Every structure is written in structure tokens, then in C-alpha cells.
Coordinates of C-alpha atoms in Angstrom, one line a residue:
X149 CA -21.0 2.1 97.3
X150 CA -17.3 1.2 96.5
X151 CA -16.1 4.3 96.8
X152 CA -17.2 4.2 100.7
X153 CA -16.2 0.8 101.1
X154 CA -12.8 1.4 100.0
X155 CA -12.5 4.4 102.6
X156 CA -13.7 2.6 105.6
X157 CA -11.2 -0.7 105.3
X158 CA -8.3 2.1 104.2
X159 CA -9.1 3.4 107.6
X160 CA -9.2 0.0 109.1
X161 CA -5.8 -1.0 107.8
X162 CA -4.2 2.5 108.9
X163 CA -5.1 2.4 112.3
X164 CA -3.9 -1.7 112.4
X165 CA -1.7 -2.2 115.1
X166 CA -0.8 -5.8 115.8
X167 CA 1.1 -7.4 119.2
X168 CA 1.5 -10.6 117.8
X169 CA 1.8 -13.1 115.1
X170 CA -1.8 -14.4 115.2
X171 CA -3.1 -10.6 115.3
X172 CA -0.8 -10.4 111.6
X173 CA -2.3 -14.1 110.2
X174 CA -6.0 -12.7 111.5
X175 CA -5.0 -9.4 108.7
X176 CA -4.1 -12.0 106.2
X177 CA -7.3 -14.1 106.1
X178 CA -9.3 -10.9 106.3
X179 CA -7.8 -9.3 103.6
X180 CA -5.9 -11.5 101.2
X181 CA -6.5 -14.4 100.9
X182 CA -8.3 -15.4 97.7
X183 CA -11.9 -14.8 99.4
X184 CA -10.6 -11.8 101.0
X185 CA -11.7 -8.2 101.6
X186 CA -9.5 -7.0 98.4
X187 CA -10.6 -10.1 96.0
X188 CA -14.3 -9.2 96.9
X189 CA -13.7 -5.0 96.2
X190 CA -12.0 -6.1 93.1
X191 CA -14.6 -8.8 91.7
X192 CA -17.4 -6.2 93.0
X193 CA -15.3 -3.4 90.3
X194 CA -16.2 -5.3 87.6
X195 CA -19.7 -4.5 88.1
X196 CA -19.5 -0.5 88.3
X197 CA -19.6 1.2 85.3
X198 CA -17.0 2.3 83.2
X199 CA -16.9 5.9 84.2
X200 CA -16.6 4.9 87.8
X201 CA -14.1 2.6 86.7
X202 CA -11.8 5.6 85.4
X203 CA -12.0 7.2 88.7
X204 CA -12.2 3.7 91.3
X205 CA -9.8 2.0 89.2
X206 CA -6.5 4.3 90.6
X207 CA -7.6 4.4 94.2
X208 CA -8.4 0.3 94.5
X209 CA -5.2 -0.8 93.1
X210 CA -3.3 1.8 96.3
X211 CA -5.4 0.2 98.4
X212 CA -4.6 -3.1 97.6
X213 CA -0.5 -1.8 97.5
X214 CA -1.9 -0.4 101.1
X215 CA -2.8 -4.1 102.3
X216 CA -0.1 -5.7 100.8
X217 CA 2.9 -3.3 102.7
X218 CA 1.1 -3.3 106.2
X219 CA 1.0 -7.4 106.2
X220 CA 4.6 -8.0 104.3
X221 CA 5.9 -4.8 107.6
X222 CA 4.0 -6.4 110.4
X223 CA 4.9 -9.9 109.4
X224 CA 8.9 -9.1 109.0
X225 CA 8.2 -7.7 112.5
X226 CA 7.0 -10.6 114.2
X227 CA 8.2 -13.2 112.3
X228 CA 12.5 -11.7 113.4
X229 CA 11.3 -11.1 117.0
X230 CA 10.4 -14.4 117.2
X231 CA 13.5 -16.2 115.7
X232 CA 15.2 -14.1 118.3
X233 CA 13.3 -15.5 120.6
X234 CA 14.5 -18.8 119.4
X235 CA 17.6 -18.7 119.3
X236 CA 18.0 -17.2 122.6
X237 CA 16.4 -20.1 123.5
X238 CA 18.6 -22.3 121.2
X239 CA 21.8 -20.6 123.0
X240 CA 21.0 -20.9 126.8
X241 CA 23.0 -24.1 128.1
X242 CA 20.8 -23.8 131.3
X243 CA 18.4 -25.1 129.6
X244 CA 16.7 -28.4 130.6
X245 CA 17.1 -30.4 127.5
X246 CA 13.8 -32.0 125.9
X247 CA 13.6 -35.5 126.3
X248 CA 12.2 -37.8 124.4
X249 CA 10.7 -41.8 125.2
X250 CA 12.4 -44.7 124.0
X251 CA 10.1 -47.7 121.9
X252 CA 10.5 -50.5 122.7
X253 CA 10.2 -54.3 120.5
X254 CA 7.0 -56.3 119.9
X255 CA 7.7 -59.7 122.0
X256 CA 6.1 -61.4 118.7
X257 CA 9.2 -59.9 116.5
X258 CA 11.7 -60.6 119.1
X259 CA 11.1 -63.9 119.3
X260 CA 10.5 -64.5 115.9
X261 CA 13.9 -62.8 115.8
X262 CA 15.3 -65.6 118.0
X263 CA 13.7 -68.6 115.8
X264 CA 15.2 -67.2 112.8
X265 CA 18.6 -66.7 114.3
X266 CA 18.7 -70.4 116.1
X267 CA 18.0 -71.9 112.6
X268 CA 20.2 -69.7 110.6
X269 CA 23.1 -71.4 113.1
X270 CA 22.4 -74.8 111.6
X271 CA 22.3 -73.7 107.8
X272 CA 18.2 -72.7 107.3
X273 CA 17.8 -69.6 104.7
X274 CA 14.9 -67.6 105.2
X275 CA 12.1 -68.0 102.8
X276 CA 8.4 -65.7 102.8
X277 CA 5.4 -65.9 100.2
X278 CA 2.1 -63.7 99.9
X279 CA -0.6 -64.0 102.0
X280 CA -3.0 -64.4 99.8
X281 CA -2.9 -67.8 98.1
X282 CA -4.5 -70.0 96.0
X283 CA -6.0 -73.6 96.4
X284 CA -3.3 -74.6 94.9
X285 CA -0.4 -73.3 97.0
X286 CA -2.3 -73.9 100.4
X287 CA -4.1 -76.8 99.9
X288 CA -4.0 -79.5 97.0
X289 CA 0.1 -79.5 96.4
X290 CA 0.1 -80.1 99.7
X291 CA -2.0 -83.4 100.1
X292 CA -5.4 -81.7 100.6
X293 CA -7.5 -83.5 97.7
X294 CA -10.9 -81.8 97.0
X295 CA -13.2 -82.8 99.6
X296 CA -10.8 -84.0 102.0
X297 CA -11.6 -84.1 105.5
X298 CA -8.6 -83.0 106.5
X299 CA -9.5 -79.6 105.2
X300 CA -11.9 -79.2 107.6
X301 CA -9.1 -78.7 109.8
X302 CA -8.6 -75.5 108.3
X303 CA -10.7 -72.8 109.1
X304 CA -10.2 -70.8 105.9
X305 CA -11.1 -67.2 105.0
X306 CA -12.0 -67.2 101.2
X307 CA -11.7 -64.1 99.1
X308 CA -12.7 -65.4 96.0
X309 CA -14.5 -69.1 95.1
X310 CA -13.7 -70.3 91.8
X311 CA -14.3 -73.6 90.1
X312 CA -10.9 -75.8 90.4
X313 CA -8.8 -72.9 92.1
X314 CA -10.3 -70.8 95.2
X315 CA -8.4 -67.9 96.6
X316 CA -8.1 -67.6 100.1
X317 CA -5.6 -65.9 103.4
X318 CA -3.5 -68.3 103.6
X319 CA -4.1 -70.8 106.6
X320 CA -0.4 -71.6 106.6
X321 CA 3.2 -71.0 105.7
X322 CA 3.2 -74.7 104.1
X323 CA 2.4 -72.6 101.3
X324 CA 5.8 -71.0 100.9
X325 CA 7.2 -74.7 100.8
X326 CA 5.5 -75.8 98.0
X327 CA 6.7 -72.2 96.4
X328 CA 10.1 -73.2 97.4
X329 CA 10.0 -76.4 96.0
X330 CA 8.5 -75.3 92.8
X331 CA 10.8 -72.8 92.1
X332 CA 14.1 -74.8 92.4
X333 CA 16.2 -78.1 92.9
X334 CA 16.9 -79.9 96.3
X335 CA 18.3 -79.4 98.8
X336 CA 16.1 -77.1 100.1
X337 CA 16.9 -75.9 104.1
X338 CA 14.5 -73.5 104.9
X339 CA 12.2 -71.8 107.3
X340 CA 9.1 -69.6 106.4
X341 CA 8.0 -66.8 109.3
X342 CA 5.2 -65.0 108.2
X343 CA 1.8 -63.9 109.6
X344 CA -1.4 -66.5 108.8
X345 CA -5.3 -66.5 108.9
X346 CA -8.0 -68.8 110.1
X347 CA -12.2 -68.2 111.0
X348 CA -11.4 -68.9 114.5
X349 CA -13.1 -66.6 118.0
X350 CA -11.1 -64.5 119.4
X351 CA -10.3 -65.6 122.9
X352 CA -7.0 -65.6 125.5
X353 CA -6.2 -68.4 123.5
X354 CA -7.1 -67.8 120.1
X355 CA -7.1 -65.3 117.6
X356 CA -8.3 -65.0 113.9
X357 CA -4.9 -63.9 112.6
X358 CA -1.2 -64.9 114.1
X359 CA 1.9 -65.6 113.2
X360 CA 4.0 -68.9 112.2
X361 CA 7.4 -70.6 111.5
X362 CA 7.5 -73.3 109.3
X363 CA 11.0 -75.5 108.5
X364 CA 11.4 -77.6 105.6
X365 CA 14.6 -79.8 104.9
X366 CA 15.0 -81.8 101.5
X367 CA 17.7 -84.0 100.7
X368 CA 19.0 -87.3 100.1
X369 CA 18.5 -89.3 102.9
X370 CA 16.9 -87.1 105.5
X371 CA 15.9 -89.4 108.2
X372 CA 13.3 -88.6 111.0
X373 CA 16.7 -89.0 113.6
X374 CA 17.6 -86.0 111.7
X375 CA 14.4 -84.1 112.5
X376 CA 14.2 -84.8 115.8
X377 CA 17.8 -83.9 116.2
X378 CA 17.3 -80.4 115.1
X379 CA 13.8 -79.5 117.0
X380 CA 16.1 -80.6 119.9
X381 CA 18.5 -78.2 119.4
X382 CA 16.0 -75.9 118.6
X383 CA 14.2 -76.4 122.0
X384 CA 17.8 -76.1 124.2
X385 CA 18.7 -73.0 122.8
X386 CA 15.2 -71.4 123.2
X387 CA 14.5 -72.4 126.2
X388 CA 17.5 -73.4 128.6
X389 CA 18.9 -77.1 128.9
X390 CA 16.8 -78.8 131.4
X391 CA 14.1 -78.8 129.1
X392 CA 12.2 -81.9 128.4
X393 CA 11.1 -82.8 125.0
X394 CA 8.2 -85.6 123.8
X395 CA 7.1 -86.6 120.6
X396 CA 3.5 -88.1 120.2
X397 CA 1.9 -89.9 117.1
X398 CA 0.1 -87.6 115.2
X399 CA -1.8 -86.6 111.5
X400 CA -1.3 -84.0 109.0
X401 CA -2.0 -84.7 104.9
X402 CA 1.8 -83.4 104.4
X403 CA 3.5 -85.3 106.2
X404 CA 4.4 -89.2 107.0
X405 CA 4.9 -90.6 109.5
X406 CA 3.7 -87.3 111.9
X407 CA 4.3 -86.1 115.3
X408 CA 3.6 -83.4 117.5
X409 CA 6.4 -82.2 119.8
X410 CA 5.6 -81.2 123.4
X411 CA 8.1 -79.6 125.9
X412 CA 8.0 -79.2 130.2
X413 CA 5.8 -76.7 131.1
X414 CA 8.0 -73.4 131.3
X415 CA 5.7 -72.1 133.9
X416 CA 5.2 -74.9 136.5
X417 CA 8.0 -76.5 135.6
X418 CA 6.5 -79.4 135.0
X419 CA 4.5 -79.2 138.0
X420 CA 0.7 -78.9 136.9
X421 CA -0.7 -75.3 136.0
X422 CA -3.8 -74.0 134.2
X423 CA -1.4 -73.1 131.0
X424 CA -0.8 -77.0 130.8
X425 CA -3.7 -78.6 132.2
X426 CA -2.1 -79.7 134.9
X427 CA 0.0 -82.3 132.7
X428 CA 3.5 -80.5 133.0
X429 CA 3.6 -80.5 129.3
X430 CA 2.7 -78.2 126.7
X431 CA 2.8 -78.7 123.0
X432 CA 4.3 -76.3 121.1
X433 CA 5.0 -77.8 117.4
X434 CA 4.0 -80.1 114.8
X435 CA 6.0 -81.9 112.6
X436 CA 6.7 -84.9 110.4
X437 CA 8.7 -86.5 107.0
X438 CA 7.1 -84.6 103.7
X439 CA 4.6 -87.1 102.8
X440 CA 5.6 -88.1 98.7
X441 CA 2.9 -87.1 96.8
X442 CA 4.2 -83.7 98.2
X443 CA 7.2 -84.0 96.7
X444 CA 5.5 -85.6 93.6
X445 CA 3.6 -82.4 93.2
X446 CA 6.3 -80.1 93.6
X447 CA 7.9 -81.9 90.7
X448 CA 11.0 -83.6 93.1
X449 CA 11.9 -87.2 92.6
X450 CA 10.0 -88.6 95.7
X451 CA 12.2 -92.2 95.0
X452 CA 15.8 -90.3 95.4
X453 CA 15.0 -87.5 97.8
X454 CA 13.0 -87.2 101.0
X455 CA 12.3 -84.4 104.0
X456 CA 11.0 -83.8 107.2
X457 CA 8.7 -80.4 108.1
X458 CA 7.9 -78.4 111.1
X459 CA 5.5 -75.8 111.7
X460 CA 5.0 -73.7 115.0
X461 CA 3.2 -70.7 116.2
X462 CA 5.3 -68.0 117.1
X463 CA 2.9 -66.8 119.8
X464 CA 3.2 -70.1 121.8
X465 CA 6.5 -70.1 121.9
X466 CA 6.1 -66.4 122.9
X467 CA 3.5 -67.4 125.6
X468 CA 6.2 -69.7 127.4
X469 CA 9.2 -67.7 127.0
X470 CA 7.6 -64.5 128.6
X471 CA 4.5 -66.0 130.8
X472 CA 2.1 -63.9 128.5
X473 CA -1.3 -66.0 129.2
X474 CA -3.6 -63.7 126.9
X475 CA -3.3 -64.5 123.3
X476 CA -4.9 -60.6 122.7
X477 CA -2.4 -58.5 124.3
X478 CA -0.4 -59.2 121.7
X479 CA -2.6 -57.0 118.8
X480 CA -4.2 -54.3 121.1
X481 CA -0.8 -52.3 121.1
X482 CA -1.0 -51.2 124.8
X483 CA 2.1 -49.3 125.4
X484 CA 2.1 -50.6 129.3
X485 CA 2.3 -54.1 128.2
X486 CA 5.0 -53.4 125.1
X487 CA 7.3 -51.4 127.4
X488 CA 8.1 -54.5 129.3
X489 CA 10.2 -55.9 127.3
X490 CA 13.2 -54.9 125.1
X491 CA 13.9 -51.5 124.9
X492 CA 15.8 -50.1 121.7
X493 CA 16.1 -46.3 120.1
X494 CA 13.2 -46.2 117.2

């Protein structure tokens, strides 16, 4: 009966006697909370009839008061000894104090930090797009007709085929160029950082997703002296003076002529090692004069302007500054390979 339930937890709650905070959050969940010991005696009140109710009505409502007063005194109880507690704690300068690890910076953002900054020195802006283009924006304005071979050369991740205008992750920064060059009047002088995508295995040497700078210069008479100039600069303060530079013929549908830019091995010293193939020389950029019909595309007067491009892979030039030879330690997050390098306050 009610009646004899209400007796036995009155009982039960006089002869509480808690020693510590969790015995006082045990009382609470018992009795009231909303599926609680004094919920269910008042839901099961509803039921009785009504001249029980005249007579149960009085002596539930104490009990309930009852609950209520013996949680609300235990709990200021526990709840000051403990801030006590604390702030004896707080007050005693003997103490040790806690201490806490320091982060450290991805090697990938430091040295992209480094491009940026070299670049920044000679006048380049920083310019980013979104990563997922359209056919467009990563392929035809930049030279790639439909069924090209060339774009074989890109191993593409489509999101979404569409007749005349596929969406994709991009495969390349080139696409923030042709954004650039859209959006505005020459001269442009500017480089695009930004994380890329291509169907490739994942090895030590490859990886489905890194990351990339890509340079673009436009103006009247930009010359391929003035390209190489700049990657040469770019190549001394990265990596130290003695370095040795090479540029070999290459392709690319954006540019014209084309090169590919190779430096002394960083490791061997040009010596022969299993990073260069035993060469002394790794390459570490491609680059080239922005092939007209880019320009054309883009809207720019191919006749009275012209440009040169670069692109690179941040994580090469990563491998060679630091001597990281596995291109996968640099998206597993290990914290004993990321606390190697620069250490700063997060």
C-alpha cells in the first residue's frame, strides 16, 4: 500500500547519514530525480481513491518536503567542506605546481610558413581557393581540352560527373590561378599554398592527399631569366648557399616553354643516396612561362602580357629540409615524431 510505502522510505531518509559527496548524489538519483522514489509515490497517488487521497494527500507532500531538506542539508555540507578543502589547497605555496606539456608545430606548416615568407620578401600576395573545383577551374582554363592525354596525368577524385562540367578534389592549386586571373587585371604576383588530392597508393613516397605551393607572376614582359631568377633565390634562402640548382626540359599543358627544377641532394650532398637515386640531385619543382591560351581563357591579353608558373610540393621540400624519408609520418599525428621539431605554447 502507499501508506506503508511512504513509512518505510520516511524511515530510510531519517536514518540517512552520508560521509561523502557521492553518498549525497547516490540520495539524489534515488529519490529525485524525475524517475525517482518521490515522482513514482506521487504518479502511484493518482491511482488511490479519493478518500485515500484526503488522508495520503497531507502526509506525501511532508515527505517529499522531508526529501527535499535532507539532500539541500547534506549537500551544503559536503559541498563547503570541500571548497575548504580547495582552497587550502589553492593557498599552500609548498605546493608543487601542476605542469602542463608544451605542442609543438607540424613540420608541413612550418615549412609552408617558410615558402610563404621567402616569397612575401620579393612582393608575392597570398592567394587560396576551394578544394572542390570544377572542370573548369582545374582542368580546361588551364590547357587541358576534353580528352587530352595530358589529363591522364592527373589522377582525379570525382565527386560528381556532369556532361561539359565535372566536379572533382582539386588535383592542383593551378586552380586558384585561373581564379586569380578571372577575378582581376594584371599584374598578378602570387602564390597559392593549399592542400590537394590525387587516386594515388599510399606509400613512403606517396600519399592520396598533400599539400602544394603554386607561384604565378603576370606582367609585361616577364621573361623566363626572370623565373629562374626568383626559384634561385627561392632555393638560397631555403636551403643554404652552396646549393646547386638545374633546370631540365620538360611538359605541362600550362605552360611554354617548361622545366623542372632539381637541386643537390640535401642528404648526400650530392654524393649518391637512396633519396636521390644515387644521382646527387633531387627534383623538387616544376615550372614554366603560362602557356597563351591560358591567359586567353582567363580573359588577359596573351599579345601584351605574359608569365611564368611554379608549382611544388610542400612535403618534398619538407623531406629535404628535415631528412623525413616517409611521406606517412606526416598524417599519422604521432606525438614522438611531432615533438622533434619546433616547440611553441598552444
Amino acid at each position: 500500500m502507499l501508506q506503508d510505502k511512504i513509512t518505510q522510505y520516511t524511515e530510510e531518509i531519517r536514518a540517512f547519514a552520508p560521509s561523502s559527496s557521492a553518498d549525497v548524489e547516490n540520495f539524489r538519483l534515488k529519490f529525485l530525480v524525475s524517475k525517482g522514489i518521490v515522482k513514482n509515490l506521487f504518479d502511484e497517488f493518482k491511482t488511490v481513491t479519493p478518500e485515500e487521497k484526503r488522508t495520503l494527500g497531507k502526509v506525501l507532500n511532508e515527505f517529499k518536503q522531508l526529501a527535499e531538506a535532507t539532500f539541500k542539508e547534506a549537500q551544503e555540507k559536503f559541498g563547503s567542506s570541500e571548497k575548504q578543502q580547495a582552497q587550502q589547497k589553492e593557498g599552500d605555496l609548498t605546493l608543487p605546481g601542476n605542469g602542463f606539456q608544451l605542442g609543438s608545430r607540424h613540420p608541413i606548416s612550418l615549412v609552408r610558413k617558410e615558402i610563404v615568407e621567402i616569397f612575401k620578401k620579393l612582393g608575392f600576395v597570398v592567394s587560396e581557393g576551394p578544394e572542390i573545383e570544377d572542370d573548369w577551374h582545374n582542368f580546361s582554363a588551364l590547357n587541358f581540352p576534353p580528352e587530352h592525354p595530358a589529363r591522364d596525368m592527373q589522377d582525379t577524385f570525382f565527386i560528381k560527373k556532369q556532361e561539359g562540367n565535372d566536379i572533382t578534389l582539386r588535383t592542383h592549386t593551378s586552380s586558384v590561378q585561373v581564379r586569380l586571373m578571372e577575378a582581376g587585371k594584371p599584374p598578378f604576383r602570387a602564390i597559392m599554398p593549399g592542400r590537394v588530392y590525387r587516386n594515388e597508393a599510399i606509400s613512403a613516397r606517396a600519399h592520396c592527399f598533400f599539400h602544394q605551393v603554386e607561384g604565378l607572376y603576370v606582367d609585361e614582359n616577364v621573361s623566363f631569366a626572370d623565373l629562374k631568377q626568383t626559384l634561385y633565390h627561392f632555393v638560397q634562402e631555403m636551403y643554404g648557399e652552396g646549393t646547386k640548382v638545374r633546370f631540365r626540359p620538360s611538359y605541362f599543358p600550362f605552360t611554354e616553354p617548361s622545366a623542372e627544377m632539381d637541386i643537390s641532394c640535401t642528404i648526400c650532398k650530392g654524393a649518391g643516396c637512396n633519396l636521390c637515386k644515387y644521382s646527387g640531385w633531387v627534383e623538387i619543382l616544376g615550372c614554366g612561362m603560362v602557356d597563351p591560351n591560358v591567359l586567353e581563357n582567363c580573359g588577359i591579353d596573351s599579345k601584351k602580357y605574359s608569365g611564368f608558373a611554379f608549382g611544388m610540393g610542400i612535403e618534398r621540400i619538407t623531406n629535404l629540409k628535415y631528412v623525413i624519408k616517409d611521406l606517412r609520418l606526416f598524417s599519422e599525428n604521432d606525438v614522438r615524431f611531432l615533438s622533434q621539431f619546433e616547440t611553441e605554447l598552444i
